[in-house]
Tab-separated table of C-alpha atoms in Angstrom:
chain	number	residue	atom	x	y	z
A	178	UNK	CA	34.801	12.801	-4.765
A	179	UNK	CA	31.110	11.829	-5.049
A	180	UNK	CA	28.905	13.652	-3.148
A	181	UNK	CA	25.001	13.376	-3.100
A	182	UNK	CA	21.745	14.918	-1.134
A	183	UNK	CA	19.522	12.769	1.174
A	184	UNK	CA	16.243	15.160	1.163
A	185	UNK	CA	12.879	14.797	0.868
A	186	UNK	CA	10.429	14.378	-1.883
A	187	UNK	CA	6.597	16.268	-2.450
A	188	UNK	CA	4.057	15.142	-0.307
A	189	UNK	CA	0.811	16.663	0.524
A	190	UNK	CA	0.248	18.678	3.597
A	191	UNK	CA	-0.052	16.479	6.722
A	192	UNK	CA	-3.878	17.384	7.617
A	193	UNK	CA	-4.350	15.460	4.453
A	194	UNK	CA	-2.973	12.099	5.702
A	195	UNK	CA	-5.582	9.540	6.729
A	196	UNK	CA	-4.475	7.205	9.108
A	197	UNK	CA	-6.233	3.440	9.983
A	198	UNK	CA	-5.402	1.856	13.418
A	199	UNK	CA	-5.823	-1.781	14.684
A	200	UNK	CA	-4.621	-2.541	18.057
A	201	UNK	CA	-3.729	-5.847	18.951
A	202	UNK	CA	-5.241	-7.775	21.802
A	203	UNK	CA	-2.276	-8.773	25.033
A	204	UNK	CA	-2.238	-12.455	25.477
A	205	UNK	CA	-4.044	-15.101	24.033
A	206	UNK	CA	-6.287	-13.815	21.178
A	207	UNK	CA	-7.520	-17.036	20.299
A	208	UNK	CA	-7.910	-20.406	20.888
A	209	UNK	CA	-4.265	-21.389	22.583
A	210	UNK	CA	-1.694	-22.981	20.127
A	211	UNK	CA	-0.275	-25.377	23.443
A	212	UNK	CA	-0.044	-25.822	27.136
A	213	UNK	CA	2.822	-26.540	29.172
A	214	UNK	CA	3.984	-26.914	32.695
A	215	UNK	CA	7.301	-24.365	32.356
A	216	UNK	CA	8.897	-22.909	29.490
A	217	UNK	CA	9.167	-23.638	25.636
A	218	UNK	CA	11.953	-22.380	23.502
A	219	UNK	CA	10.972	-19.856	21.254
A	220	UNK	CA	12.468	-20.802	18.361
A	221	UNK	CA	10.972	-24.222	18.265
A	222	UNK	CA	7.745	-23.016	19.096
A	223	UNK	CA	7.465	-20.500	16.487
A	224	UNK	CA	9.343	-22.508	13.975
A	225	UNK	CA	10.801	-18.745	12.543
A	226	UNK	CA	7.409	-17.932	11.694
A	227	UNK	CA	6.874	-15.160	13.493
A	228	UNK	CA	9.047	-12.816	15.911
A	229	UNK	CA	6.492	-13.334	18.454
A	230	UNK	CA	5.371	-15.366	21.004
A	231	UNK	CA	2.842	-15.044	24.033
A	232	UNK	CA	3.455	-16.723	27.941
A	233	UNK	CA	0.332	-16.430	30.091
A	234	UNK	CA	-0.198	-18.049	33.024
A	235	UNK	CA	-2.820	-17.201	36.147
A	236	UNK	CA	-1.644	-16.986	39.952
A	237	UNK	CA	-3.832	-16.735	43.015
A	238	UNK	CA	-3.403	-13.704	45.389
A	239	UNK	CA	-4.823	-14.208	48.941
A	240	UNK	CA	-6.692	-11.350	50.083
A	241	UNK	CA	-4.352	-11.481	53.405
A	242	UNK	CA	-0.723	-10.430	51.460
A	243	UNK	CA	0.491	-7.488	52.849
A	244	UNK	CA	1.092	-6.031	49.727
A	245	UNK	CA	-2.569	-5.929	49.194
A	246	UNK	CA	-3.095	-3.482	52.679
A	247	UNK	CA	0.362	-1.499	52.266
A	248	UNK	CA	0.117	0.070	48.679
A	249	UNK	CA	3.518	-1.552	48.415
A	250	UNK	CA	3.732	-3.373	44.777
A	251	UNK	CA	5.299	-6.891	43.840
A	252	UNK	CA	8.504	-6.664	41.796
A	253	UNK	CA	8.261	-9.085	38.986
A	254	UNK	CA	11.380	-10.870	38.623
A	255	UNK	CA	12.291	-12.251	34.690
A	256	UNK	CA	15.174	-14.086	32.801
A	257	UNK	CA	15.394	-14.761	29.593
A	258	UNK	CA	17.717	-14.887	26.664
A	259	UNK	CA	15.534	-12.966	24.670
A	260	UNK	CA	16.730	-9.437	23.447
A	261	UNK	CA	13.602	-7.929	23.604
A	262	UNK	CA	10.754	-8.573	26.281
A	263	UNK	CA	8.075	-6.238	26.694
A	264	UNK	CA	4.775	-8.989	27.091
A	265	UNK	CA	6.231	-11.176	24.920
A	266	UNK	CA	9.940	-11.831	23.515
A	267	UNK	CA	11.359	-11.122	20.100
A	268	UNK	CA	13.982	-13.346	17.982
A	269	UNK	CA	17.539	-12.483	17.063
A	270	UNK	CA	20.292	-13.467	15.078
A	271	UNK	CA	21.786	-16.965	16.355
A	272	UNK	CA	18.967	-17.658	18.371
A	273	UNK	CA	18.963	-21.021	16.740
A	274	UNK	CA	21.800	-22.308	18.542
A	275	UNK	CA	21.467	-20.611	21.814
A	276	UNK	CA	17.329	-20.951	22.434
A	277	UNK	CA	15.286	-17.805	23.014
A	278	UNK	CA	12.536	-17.079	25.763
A	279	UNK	CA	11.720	-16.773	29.338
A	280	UNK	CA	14.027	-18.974	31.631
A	281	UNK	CA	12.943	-17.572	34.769
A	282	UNK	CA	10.034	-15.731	35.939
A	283	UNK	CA	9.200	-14.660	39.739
A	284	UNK	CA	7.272	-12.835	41.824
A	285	UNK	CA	9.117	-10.920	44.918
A	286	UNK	CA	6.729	-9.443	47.383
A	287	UNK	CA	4.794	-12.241	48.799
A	288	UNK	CA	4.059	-13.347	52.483
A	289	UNK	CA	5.915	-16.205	51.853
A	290	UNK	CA	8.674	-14.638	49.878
A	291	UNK	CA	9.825	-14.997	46.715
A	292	UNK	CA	7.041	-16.511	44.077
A	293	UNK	CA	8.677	-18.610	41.684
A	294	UNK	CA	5.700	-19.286	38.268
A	295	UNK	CA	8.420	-20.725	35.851
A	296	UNK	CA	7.298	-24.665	36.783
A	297	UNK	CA	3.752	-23.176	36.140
A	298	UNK	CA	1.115	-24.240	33.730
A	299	UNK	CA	1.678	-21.677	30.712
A	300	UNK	CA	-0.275	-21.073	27.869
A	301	UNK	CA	1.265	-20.094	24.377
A	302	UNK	CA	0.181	-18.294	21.306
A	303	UNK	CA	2.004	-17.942	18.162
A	304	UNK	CA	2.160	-14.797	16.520
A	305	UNK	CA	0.039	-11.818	17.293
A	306	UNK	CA	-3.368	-11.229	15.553
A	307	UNK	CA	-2.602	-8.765	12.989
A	308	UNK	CA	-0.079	-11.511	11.760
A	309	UNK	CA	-2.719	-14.303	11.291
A	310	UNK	CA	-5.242	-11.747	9.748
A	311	UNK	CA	-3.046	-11.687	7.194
A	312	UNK	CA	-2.654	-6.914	7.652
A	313	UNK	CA	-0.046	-6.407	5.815
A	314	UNK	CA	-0.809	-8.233	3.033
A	315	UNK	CA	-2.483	-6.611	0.119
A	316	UNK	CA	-5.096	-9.312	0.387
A	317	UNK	CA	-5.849	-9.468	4.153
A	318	UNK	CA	-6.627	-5.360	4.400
A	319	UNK	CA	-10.061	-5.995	5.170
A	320	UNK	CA	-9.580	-8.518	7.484
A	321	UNK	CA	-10.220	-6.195	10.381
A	322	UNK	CA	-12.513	-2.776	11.117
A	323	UNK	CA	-9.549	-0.601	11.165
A	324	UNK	CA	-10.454	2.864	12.715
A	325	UNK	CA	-9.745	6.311	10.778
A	326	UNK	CA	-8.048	9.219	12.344
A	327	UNK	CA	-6.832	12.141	11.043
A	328	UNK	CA	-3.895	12.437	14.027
A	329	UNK	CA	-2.339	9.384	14.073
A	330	UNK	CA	-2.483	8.154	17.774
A	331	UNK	CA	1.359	8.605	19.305
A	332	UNK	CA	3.264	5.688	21.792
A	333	UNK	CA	0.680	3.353	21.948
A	334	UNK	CA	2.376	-0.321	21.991
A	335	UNK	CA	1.282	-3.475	20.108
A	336	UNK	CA	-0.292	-0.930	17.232
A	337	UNK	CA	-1.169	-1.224	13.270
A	338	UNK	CA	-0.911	1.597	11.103
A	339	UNK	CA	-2.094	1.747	8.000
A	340	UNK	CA	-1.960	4.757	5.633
A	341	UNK	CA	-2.358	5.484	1.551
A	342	UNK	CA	0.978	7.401	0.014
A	343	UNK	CA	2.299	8.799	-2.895
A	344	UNK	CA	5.918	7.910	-4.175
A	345	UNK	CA	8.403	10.277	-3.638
A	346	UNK	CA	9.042	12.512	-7.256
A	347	UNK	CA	11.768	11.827	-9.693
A	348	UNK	CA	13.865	8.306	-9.442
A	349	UNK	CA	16.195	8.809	-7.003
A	350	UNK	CA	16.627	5.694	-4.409
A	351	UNK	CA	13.859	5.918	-1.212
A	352	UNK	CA	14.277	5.354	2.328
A	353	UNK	CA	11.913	4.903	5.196
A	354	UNK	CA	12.811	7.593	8.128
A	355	UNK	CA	12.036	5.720	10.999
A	356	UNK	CA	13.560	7.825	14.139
A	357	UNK	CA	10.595	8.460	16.311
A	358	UNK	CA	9.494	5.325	16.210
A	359	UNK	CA	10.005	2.181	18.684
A	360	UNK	CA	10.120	-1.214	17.416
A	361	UNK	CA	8.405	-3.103	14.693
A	362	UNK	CA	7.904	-3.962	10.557
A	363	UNK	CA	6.770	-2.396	7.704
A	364	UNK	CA	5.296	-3.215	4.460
A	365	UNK	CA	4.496	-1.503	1.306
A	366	UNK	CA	2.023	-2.635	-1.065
A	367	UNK	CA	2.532	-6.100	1.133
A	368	UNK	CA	6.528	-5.771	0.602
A	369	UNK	CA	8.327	-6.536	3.360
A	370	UNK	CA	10.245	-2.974	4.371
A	371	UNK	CA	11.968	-4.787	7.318
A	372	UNK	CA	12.074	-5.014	10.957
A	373	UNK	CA	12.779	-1.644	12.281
A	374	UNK	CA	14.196	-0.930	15.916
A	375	UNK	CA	15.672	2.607	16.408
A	376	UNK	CA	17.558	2.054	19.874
A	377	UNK	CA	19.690	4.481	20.803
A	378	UNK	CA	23.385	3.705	21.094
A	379	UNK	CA	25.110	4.319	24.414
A	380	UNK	CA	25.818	8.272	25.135
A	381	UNK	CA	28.452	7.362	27.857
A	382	UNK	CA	30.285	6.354	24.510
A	383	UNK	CA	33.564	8.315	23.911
A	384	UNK	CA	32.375	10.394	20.681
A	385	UNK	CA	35.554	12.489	20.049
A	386	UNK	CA	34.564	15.556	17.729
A	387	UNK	CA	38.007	16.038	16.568
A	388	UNK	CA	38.731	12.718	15.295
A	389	UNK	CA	42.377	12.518	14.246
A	390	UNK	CA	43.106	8.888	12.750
A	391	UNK	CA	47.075	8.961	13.275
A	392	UNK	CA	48.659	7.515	16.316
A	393	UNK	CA	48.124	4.263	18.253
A	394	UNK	CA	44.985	2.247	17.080
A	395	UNK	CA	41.859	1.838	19.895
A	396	UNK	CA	38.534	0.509	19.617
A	397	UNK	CA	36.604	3.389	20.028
A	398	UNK	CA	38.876	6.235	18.260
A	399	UNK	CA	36.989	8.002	15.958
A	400	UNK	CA	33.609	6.889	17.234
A	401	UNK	CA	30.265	8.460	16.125
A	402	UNK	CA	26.548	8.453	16.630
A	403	UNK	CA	26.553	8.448	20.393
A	404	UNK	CA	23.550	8.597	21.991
A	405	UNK	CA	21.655	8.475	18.363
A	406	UNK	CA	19.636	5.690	17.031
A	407	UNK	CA	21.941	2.623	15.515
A	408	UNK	CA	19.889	3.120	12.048
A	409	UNK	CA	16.790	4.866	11.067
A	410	UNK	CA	16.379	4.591	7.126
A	411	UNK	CA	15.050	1.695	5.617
A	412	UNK	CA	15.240	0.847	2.008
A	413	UNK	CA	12.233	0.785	0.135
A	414	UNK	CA	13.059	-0.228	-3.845
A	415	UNK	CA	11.770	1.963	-6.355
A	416	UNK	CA	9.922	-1.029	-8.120
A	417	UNK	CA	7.386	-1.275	-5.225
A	418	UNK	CA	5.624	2.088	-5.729
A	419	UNK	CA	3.029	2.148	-7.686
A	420	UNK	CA	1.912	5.799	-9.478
A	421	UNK	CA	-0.485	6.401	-6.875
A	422	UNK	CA	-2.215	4.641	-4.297
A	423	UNK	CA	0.329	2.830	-2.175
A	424	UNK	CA	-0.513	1.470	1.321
A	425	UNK	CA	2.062	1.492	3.905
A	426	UNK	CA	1.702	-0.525	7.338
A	427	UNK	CA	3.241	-0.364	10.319
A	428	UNK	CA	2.750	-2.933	13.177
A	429	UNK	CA	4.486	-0.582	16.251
A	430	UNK	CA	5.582	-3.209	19.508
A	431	UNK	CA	6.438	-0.725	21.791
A	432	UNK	CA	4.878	2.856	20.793
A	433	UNK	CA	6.349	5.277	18.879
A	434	UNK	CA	4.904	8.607	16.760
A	435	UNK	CA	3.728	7.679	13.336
A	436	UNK	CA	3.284	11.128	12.537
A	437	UNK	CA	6.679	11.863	11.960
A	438	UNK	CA	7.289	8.841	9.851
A	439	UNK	CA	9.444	10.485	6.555
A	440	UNK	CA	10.791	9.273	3.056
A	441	UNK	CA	13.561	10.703	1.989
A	442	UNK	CA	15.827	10.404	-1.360
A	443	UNK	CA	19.335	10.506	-2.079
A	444	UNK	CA	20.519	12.052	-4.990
A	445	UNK	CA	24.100	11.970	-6.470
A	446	UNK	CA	25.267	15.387	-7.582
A	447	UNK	CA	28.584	14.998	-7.647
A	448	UNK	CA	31.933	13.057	-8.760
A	449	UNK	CA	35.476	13.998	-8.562
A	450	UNK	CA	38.360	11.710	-9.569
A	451	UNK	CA	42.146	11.250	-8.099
A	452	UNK	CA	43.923	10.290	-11.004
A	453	UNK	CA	47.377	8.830	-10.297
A	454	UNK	CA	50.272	7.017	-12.458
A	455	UNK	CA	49.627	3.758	-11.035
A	456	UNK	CA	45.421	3.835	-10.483
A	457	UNK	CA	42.269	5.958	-10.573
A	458	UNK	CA	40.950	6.851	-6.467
A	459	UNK	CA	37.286	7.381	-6.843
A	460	UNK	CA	35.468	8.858	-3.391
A	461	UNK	CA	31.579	8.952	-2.811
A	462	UNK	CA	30.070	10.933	-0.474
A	463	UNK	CA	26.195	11.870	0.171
A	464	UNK	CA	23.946	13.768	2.400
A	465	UNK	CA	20.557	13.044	3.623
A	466	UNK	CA	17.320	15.408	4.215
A	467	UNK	CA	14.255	13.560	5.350
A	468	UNK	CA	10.386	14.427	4.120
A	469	UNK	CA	7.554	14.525	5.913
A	470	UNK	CA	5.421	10.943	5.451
A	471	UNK	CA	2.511	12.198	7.018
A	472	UNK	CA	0.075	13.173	4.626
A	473	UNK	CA	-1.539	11.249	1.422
A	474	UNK	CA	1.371	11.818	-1.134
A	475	UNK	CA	3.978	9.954	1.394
């Protein structure tokens, strides 16, 4: 048996950590990469460039809608067979053969009933700003004013962080503890950590704490992680640190608290061997502690 500790490496205190923030502009930032009456597929728009993609449109309200002299608000009514849609939609595996994007969008709440915009004149932007400044690139840090703060700001959507770390001690592998955030990527040193999303799994799922294996097989026997996020650490290779000085980004989509961002190591301490007549059994197991990120020696 192989066992190992996940825990976390020196840092400095967290009052230390400076953190640099660039919010992104909603909508179209710039000059509009095409027009269209209705919808365009994500994928082909984007051409897997980018994760993102901005619909705008405009609408006219009459000043005599009820909804206007009532206080009661229009329900906005969407479709689409993207996974993600906050103001804009994010792509998935096997998008390419199904399409991605809005397929329906409507307004309920009208005098005349139901507003249908989806045969509307929409305007579409690739990408999001941050992307096209080129942030979390080692060459494109500058591209912005980015504004310092000692407190990181907490759940604000469509948000760049940038901070300078330290590398964990010693040489043990290093993850990214990404539980209290949203949705989003990461870089170090302009290395691409990965898409992050921490969504929770389902807690109406059957999580028996007394899992017993024998018996008749079912799909969820032995279940675990209900109601906990379906992954929070994220690689990072030891190659990409440098000794000192290591910028890590963060582009948050839907807010989250970059605060408690944490590395954390694993470290094998451990190995026991089975030994049989016909084969060696080898077993590995490991633990996890997490570190605090939030302060200049990440």
């Amino acid at each position: 048996m192989v066992t190992s500790d996940l825990k976390p490496s020196g840092v400095s205190s967290k009052k230390d950590l400076i953190w640099e923030v660039f919010t992104e502009k909603a909508g179209v930032w710039a000059d509009a990469d095409d027009v269209q009456q209705g919808f365009v597929d994500h994928i082909d728009a984007t051409k897997d460039t980018t994760d993102y993609l901005w619909y705008t449109t405009r609408l006219h309200v009459d000043g005599n809608e009820e909804f206007l002299k009532n206080g009661r608000k229009p329900m906005l009514l969407i479709e689409s067979k993207g996974h993600a849609l906050h103001t804009f939609t994010a792509s998935s595996a096997f998008y390419e053969f199904a399409g991605a994007g809005l397929t329906s969008v409507k307004i309920d709440g009208f005098n005349n009933g139901i507003l249908d915009l989806s045969t509307s004149k929409w305007v579409y932007k690739i990408g999001v700003q941050g992307e096209h400044l080129g942030l979390h690139k080692t060459d494109g840090l500058h591209n912005v004013n980015w504004k310092s703060s000692t407190v990181a700001p907490k759940y604000r959507p469509l948000t760049w962080y940038k901070a300078v770390v330290n590398p964990p001690p010693g040489n043990d592998p290093v993850a990214l503890d990404m539980v209290h955030m949203g949705k989003g990527l990461a870089w170090l040193n302009g290395e691409s950590i990965r898409r992050y999303w921490t969504t929770k799994t389902s807690a109406f799922l059957e999580c028996d704490p007394k899992c017993d294996y024998r018996g008749e097989y079912e799909p969820a026997k032995c279940s675990t992680g209900c109601g906990e996020p379906t992954q929070r650490w994220y690689h990072i290779p030891r190659s990409w640190f440098k000794p000192s000085g290591n910028v890590l980004v963060v582009f948050e989509e839907t807010g989250g608290d970059p605060s408690q961002i944490k590395f954390a190591t694993r470290r094998l301490y451990g190995v026991c061997v089975h030994l049989s007549q016909e084969y060696p059994t080898i077993e590995m197991h490991s633990k996890t502690k997490g570190e605090d990120v939030n302060h200049k020696a990440l």
